[in-house]
mmCIF file of C-alpha atoms and ligand atoms in Angstrom:
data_model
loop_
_atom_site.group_PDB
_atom_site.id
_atom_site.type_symbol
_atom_site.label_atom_id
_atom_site.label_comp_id
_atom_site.label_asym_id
_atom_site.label_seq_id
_atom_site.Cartn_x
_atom_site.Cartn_y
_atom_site.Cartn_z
ATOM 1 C CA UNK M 1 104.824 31.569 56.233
ATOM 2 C CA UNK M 2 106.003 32.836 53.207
ATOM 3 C CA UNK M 3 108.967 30.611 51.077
ATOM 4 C CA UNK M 4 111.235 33.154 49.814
ATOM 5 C CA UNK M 5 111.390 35.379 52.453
ATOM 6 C CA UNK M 6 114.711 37.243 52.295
ATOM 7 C CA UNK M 7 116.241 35.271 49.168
ATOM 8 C CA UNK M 8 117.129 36.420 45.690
ATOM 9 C CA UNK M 9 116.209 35.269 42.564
ATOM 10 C CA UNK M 10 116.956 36.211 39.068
ATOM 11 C CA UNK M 11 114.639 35.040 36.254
ATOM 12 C CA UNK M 12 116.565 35.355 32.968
ATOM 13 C CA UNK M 13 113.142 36.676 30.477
ATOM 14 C CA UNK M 14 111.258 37.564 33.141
ATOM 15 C CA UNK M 15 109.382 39.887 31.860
ATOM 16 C CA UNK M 16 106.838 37.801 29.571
ATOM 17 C CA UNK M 17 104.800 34.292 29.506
ATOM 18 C CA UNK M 18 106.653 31.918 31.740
ATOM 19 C CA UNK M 19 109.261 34.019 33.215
ATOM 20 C CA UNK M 20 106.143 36.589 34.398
ATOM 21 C CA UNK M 21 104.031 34.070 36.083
ATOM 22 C CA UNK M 22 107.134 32.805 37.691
ATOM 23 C CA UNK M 23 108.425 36.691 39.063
ATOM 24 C CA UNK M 24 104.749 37.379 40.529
ATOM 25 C CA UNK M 25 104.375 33.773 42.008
ATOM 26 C CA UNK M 26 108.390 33.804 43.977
ATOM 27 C CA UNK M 27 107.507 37.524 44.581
ATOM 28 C CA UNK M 28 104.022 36.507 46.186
ATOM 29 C CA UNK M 29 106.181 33.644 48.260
ATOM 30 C CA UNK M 30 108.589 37.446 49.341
ATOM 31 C CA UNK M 31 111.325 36.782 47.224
ATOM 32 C CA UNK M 32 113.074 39.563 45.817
ATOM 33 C CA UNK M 33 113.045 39.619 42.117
ATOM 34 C CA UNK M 34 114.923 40.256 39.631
ATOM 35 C CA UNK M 35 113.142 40.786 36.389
ATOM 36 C CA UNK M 36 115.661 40.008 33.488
ATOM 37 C CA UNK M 37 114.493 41.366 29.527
ATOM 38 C CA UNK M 38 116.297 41.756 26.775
ATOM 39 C CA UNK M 39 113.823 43.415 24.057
ATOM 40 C CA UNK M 40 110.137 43.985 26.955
ATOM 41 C CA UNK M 41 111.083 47.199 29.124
ATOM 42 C CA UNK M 42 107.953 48.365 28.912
ATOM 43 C CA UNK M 43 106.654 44.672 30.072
ATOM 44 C CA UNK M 44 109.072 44.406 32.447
ATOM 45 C CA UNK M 45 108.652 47.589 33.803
ATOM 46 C CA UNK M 46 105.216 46.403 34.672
ATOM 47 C CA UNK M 47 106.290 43.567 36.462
ATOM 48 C CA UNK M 48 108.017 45.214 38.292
ATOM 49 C CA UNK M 49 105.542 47.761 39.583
ATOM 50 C CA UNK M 50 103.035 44.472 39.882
ATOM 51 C CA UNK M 51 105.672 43.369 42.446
ATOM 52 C CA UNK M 52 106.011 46.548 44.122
ATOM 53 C CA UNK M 53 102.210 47.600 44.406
ATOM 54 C CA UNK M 54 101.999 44.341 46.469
ATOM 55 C CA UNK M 55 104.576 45.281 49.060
ATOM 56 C CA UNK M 56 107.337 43.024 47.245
ATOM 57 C CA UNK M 57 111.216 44.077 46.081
ATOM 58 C CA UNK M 58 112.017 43.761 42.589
ATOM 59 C CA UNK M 59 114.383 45.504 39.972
ATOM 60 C CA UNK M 60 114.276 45.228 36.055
ATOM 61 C CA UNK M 61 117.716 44.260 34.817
ATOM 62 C CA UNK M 62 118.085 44.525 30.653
ATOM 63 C CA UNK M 63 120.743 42.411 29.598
ATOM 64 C CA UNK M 64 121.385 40.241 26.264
ATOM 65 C CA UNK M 65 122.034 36.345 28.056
ATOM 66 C CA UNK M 66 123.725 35.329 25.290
ATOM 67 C CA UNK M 67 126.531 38.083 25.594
ATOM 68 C CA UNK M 68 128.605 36.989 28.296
ATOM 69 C CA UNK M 69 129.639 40.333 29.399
ATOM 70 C CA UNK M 70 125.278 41.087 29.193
ATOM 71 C CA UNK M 71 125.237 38.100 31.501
ATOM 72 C CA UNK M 72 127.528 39.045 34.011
ATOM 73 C CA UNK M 73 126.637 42.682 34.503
ATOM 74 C CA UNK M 74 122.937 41.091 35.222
ATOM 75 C CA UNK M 75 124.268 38.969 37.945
ATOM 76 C CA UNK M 76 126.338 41.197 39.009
ATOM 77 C CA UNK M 77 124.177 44.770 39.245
ATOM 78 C CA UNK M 78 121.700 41.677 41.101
ATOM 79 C CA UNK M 79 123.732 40.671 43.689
ATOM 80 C CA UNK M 80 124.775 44.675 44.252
ATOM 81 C CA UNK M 81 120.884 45.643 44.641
ATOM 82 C CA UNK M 82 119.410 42.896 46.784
ATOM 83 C CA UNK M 83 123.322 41.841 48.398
ATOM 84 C CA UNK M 84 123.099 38.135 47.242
ATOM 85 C CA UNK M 85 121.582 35.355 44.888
ATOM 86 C CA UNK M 86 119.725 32.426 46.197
ATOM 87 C CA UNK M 87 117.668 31.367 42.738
ATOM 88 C CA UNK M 88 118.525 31.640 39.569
ATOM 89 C CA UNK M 89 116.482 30.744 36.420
ATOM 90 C CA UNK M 90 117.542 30.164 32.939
ATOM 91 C CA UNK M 91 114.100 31.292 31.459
ATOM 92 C CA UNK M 92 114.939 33.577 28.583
ATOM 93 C CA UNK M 93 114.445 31.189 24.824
ATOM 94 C CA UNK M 94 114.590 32.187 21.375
ATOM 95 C CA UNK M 95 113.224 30.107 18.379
ATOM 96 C CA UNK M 96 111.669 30.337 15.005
ATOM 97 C CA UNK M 97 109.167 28.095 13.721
ATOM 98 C CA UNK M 98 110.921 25.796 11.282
ATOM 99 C CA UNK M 99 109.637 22.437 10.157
ATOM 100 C CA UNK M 100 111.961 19.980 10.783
ATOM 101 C CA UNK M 101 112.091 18.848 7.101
ATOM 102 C CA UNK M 102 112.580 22.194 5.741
ATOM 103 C CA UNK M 103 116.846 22.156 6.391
ATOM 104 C CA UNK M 104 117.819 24.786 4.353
ATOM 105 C CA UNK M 105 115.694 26.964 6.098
ATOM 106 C CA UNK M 106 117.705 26.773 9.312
ATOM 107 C CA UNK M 107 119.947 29.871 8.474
ATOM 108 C CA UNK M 108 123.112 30.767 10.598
ATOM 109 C CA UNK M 109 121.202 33.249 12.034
ATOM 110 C CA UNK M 110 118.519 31.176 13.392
ATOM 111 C CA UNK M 111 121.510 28.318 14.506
ATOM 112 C CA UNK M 112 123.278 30.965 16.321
ATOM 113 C CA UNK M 113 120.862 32.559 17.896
ATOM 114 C CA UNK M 114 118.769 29.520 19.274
ATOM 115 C CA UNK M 115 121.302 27.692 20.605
ATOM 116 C CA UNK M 116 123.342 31.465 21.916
ATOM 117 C CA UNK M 117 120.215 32.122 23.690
ATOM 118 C CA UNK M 118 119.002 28.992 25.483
ATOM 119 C CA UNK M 119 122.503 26.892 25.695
ATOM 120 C CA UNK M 120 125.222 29.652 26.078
ATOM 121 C CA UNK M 121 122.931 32.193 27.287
ATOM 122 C CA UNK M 122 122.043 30.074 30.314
ATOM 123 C CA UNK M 123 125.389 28.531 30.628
ATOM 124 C CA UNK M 124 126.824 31.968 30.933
ATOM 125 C CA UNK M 125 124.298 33.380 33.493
ATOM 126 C CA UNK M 126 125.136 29.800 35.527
ATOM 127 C CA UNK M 127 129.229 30.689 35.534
ATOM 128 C CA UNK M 128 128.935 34.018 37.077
ATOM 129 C CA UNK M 129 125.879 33.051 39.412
ATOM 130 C CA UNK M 130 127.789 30.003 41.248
ATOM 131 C CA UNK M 131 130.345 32.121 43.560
ATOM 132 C CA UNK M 132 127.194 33.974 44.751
ATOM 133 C CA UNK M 133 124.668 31.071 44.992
ATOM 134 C CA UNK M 134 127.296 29.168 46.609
ATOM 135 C CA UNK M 135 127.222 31.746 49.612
ATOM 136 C CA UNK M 136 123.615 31.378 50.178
ATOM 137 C CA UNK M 137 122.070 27.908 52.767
ATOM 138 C CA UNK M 138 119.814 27.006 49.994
ATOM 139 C CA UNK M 139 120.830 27.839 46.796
ATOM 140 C CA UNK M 140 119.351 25.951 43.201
ATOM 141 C CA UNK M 141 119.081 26.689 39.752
ATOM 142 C CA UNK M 142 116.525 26.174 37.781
ATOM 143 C CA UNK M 143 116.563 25.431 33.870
ATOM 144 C CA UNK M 144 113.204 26.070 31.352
ATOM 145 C CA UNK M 145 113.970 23.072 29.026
ATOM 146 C CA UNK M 146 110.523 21.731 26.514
ATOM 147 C CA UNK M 147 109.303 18.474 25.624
ATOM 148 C CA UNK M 148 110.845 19.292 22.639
ATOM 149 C CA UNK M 149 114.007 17.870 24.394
ATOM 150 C CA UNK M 150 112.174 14.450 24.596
ATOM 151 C CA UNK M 151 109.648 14.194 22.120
ATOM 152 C CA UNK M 152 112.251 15.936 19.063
ATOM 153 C CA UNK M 153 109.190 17.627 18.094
ATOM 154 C CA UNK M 154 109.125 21.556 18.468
ATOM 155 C CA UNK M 155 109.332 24.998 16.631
ATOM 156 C CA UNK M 156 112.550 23.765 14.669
ATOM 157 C CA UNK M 157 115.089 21.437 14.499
ATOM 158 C CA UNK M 158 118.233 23.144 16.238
ATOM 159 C CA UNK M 159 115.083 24.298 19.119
ATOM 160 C CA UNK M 160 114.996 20.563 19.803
ATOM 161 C CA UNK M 161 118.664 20.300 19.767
ATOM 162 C CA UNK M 162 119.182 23.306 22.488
ATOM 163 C CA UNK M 163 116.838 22.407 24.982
ATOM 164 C CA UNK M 164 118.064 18.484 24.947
ATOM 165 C CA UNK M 165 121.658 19.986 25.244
ATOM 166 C CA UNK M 166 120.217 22.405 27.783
ATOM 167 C CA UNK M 167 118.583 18.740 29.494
ATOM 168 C CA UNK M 168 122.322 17.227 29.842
ATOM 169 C CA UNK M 169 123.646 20.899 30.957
ATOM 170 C CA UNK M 170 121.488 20.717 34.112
ATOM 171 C CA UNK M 171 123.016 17.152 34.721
ATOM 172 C CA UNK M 172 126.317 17.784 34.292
ATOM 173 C CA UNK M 173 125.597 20.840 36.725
ATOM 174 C CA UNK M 174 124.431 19.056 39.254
ATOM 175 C CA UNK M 175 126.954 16.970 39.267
ATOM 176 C CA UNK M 176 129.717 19.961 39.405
ATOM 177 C CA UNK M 177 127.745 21.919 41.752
ATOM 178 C CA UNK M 178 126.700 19.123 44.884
ATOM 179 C CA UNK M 179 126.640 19.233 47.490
ATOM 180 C CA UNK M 180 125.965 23.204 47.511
ATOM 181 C CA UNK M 181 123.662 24.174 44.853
ATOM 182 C CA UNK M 182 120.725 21.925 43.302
ATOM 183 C CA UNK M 183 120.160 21.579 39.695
ATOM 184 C CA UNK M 184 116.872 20.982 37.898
ATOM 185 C CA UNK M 185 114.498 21.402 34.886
ATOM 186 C CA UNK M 186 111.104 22.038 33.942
ATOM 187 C CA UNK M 187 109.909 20.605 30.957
ATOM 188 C CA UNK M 188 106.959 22.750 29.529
ATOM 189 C CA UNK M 189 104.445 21.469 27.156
ATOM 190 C CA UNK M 190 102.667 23.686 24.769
ATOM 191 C CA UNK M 191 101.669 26.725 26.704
ATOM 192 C CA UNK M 192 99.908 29.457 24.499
ATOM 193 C CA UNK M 193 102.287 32.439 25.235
ATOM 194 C CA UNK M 194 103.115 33.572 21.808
ATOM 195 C CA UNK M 195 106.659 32.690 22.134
ATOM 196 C CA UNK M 196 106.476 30.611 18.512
ATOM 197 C CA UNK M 197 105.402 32.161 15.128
ATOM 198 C CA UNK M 198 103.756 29.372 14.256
ATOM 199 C CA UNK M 199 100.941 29.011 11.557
ATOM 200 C CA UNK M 200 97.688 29.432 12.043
ATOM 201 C CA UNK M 201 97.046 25.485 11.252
ATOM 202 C CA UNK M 202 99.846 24.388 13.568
ATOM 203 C CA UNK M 203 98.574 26.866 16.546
ATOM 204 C CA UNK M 204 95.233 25.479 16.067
ATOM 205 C CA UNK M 205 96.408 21.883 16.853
ATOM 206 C CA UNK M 206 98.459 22.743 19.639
ATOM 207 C CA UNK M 207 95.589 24.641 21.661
ATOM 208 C CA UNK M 208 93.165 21.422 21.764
ATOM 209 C CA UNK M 209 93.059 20.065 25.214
ATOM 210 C CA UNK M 210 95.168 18.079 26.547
ATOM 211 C CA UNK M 211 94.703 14.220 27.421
ATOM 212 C CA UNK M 212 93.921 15.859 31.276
ATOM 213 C CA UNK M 213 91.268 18.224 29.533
ATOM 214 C CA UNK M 214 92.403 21.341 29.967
ATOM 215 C CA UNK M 215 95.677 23.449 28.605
ATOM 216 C CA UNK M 216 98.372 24.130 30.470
ATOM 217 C CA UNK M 217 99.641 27.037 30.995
ATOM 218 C CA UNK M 218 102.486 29.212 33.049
ATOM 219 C CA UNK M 219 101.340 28.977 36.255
ATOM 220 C CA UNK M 220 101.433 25.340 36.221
ATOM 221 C CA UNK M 221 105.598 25.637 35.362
ATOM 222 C CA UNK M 222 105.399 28.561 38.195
ATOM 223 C CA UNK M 223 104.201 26.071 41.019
ATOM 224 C CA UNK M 224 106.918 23.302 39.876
ATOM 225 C CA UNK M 225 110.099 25.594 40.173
ATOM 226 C CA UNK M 226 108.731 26.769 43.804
ATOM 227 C CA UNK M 227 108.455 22.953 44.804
ATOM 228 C CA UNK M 228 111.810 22.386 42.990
ATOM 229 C CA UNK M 229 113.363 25.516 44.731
ATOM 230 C CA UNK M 230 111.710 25.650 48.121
ATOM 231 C CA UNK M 231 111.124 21.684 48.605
ATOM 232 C CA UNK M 232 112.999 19.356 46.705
ATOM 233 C CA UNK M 233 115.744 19.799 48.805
ATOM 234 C CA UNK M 234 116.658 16.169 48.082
ATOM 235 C CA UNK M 235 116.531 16.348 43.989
ATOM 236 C CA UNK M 236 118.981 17.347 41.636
ATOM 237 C CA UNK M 237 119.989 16.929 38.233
ATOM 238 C CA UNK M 238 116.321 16.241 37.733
ATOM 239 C CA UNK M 239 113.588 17.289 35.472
ATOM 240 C CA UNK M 240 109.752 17.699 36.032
ATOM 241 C CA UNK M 241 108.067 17.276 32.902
ATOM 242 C CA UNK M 242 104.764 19.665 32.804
ATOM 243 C CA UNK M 243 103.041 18.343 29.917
ATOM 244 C CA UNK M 244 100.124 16.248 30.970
ATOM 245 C CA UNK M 245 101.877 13.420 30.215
ATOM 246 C CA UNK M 246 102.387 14.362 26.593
ATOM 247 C CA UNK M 247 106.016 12.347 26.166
ATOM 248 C CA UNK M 248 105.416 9.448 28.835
ATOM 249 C CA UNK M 249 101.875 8.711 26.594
ATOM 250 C CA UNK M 250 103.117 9.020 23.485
HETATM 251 P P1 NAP P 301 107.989 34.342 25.827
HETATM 252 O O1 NAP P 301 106.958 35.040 26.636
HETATM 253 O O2 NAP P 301 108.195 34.768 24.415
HETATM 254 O O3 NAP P 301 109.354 34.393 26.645
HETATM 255 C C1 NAP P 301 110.613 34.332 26.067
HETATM 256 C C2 NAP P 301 111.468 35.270 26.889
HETATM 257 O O4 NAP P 301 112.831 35.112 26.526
HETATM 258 C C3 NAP P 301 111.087 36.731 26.653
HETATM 259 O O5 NAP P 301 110.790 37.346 27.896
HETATM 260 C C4 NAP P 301 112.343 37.320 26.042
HETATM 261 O O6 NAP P 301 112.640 38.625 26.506
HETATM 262 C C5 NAP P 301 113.401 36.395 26.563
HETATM 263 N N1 NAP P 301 114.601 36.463 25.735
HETATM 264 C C6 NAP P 301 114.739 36.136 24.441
HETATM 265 N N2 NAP P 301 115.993 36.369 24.031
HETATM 266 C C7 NAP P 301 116.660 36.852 25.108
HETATM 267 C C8 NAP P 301 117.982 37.274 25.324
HETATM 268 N N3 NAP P 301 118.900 37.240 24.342
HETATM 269 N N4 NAP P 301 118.327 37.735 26.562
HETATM 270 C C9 NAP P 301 117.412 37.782 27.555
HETATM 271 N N5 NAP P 301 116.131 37.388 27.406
HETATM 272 C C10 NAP P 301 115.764 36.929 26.200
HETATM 273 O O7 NAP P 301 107.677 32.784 25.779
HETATM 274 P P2 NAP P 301 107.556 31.689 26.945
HETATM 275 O O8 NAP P 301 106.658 30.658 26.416
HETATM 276 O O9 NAP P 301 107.240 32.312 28.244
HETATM 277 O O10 NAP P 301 109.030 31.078 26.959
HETATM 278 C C11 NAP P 301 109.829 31.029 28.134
HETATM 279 C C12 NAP P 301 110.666 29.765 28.107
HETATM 280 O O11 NAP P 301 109.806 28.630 28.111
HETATM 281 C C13 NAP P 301 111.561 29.627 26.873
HETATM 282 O O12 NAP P 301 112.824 29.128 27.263
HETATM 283 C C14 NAP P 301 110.844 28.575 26.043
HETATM 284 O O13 NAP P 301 111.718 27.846 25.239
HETATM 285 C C15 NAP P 301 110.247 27.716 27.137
HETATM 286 N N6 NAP P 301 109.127 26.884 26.693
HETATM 287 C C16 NAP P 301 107.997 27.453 26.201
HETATM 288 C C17 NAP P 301 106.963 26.634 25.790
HETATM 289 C C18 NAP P 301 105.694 27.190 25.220
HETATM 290 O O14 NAP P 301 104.936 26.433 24.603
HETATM 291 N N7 NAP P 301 105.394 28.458 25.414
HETATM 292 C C19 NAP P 301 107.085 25.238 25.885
HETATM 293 C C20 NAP P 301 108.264 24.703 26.382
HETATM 294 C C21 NAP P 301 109.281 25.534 26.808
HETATM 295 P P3 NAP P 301 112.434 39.943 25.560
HETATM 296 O O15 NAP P 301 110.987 39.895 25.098
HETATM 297 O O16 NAP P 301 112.730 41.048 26.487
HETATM 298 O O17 NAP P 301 113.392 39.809 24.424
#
């Protein structure tokens, strides 16, 4: 029997790395999706049409998540198509690679637009997703944090800052939102998506294997937010940490 079989979900950049595997895998568990981009039509598009080709429901929604009015016409034009919202994921990031030591670097630009993107951006898409989520038996939200949020490494400084504030957002929400919606995280390790400019040197360090032996990579975060959606009915305000064992390990 299939998960996600007449529920809703909305996966905020869902059109690339991550946010793809995790469309195809709720769409493959019948979920309809909807496949949030801000900049990847084309990508999207494909999703989309993935999802389709396989018998599934899915519609690409572009929308800016760290516009508030971009946020709420994506829940909104959601809810219209598919008449409800059972899932929602805070996916979509933004970050430039920035060594930590280098602080003048960190421009407004790049302050703004980290933390617009992963704190307000999912904080927004949250606000105007609760009245619907609230209406459906088994409602959650998910939250794409980093062990960047635990280890303080990661692409820049005000990265690490985001996705730790983003770590005590998805407490606080739980909190707010028991007993009807569940809050969680995922905690992705390096996963080789392209989603970081880094340097050559620095990419090259990242891909060795892991202390497990391989890499990990998004299908891995894909199969945590369906246990965290579909099965954790008893966990909230929690985070899984998929980073074979990178910050417990040291
Ligand atoms: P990715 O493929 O580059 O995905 C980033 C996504 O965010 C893109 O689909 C992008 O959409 C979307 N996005 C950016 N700005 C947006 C905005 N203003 N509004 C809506 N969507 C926006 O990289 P990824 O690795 O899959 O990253 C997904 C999430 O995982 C991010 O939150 C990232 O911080 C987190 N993460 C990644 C890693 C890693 O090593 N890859 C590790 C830990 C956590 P457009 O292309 O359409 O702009």
């Amino acid at each position: 029997m299939m998960k996600f079989e007449k529920k809703t979900v909305v996966v905020t950049g869902g059109s690339t790395g991550i946010g793809r595997a995790m469309c195809l895998a709720f769409a493959r568990e019948g979920a309809a999706v909807v496949v949030n981009y801000n900049r990847s039509k084309t990508e999207a598009d494909e999703v989309v049409a993935q999802i389709e080709n396989c018998g599934g429901r899915a519609l690409a929604v572009q929308a800016d998540v760290s516009r508030d009015r971009e946020a709420r016409r994506l829940i909104a034009s959601s809810v219209d198509r598919f008449s409800g919202l059972d899932l929602l994921i805070n996916n979509a990031g933004w970050t430039r690679f920035i060594p930590h030591h280098e602080l003048e670097r960190l421009s407004d630009e790049v302050l703004e637009n980290t933390w617009g993107v992963i704190v307000n951006g999912s904080i927004y898409c949250s606000r105007v997703a609760v009245p619907h989520l609230k209406a459906s038996s088994a409602a959650s939200i998910i939250n794409i944090t980093s062990i960047a949020a635990y280890t303080a490494q990661g692409s820049s400084l005000i990265y690490v800052a985001a996705k730790a504030a983003l770590t005590s957002v998805t407490k606080a929400l739980a909190r707010a939102l028991a007993p009807e919606i569940r809050v969680n995280a995922i905690a992705p390790g390096f996963i080789d998506t392209g989603f970081v400019n880094w340097t050559p040197e620095v990419l090259e360090g990242l891909q060795k294997p892991t202390r497990l032996g391989s890499t990990i990579d998004s299908e891995d975060v894909a199969k945590a937010a369906l246990y965290l959606a579909a099965d954790a009915k008893s966990t909230t305000g929690q985070t899984i940490l998929v980073d074979a064992g990178n910050a417990a390990l040291g």
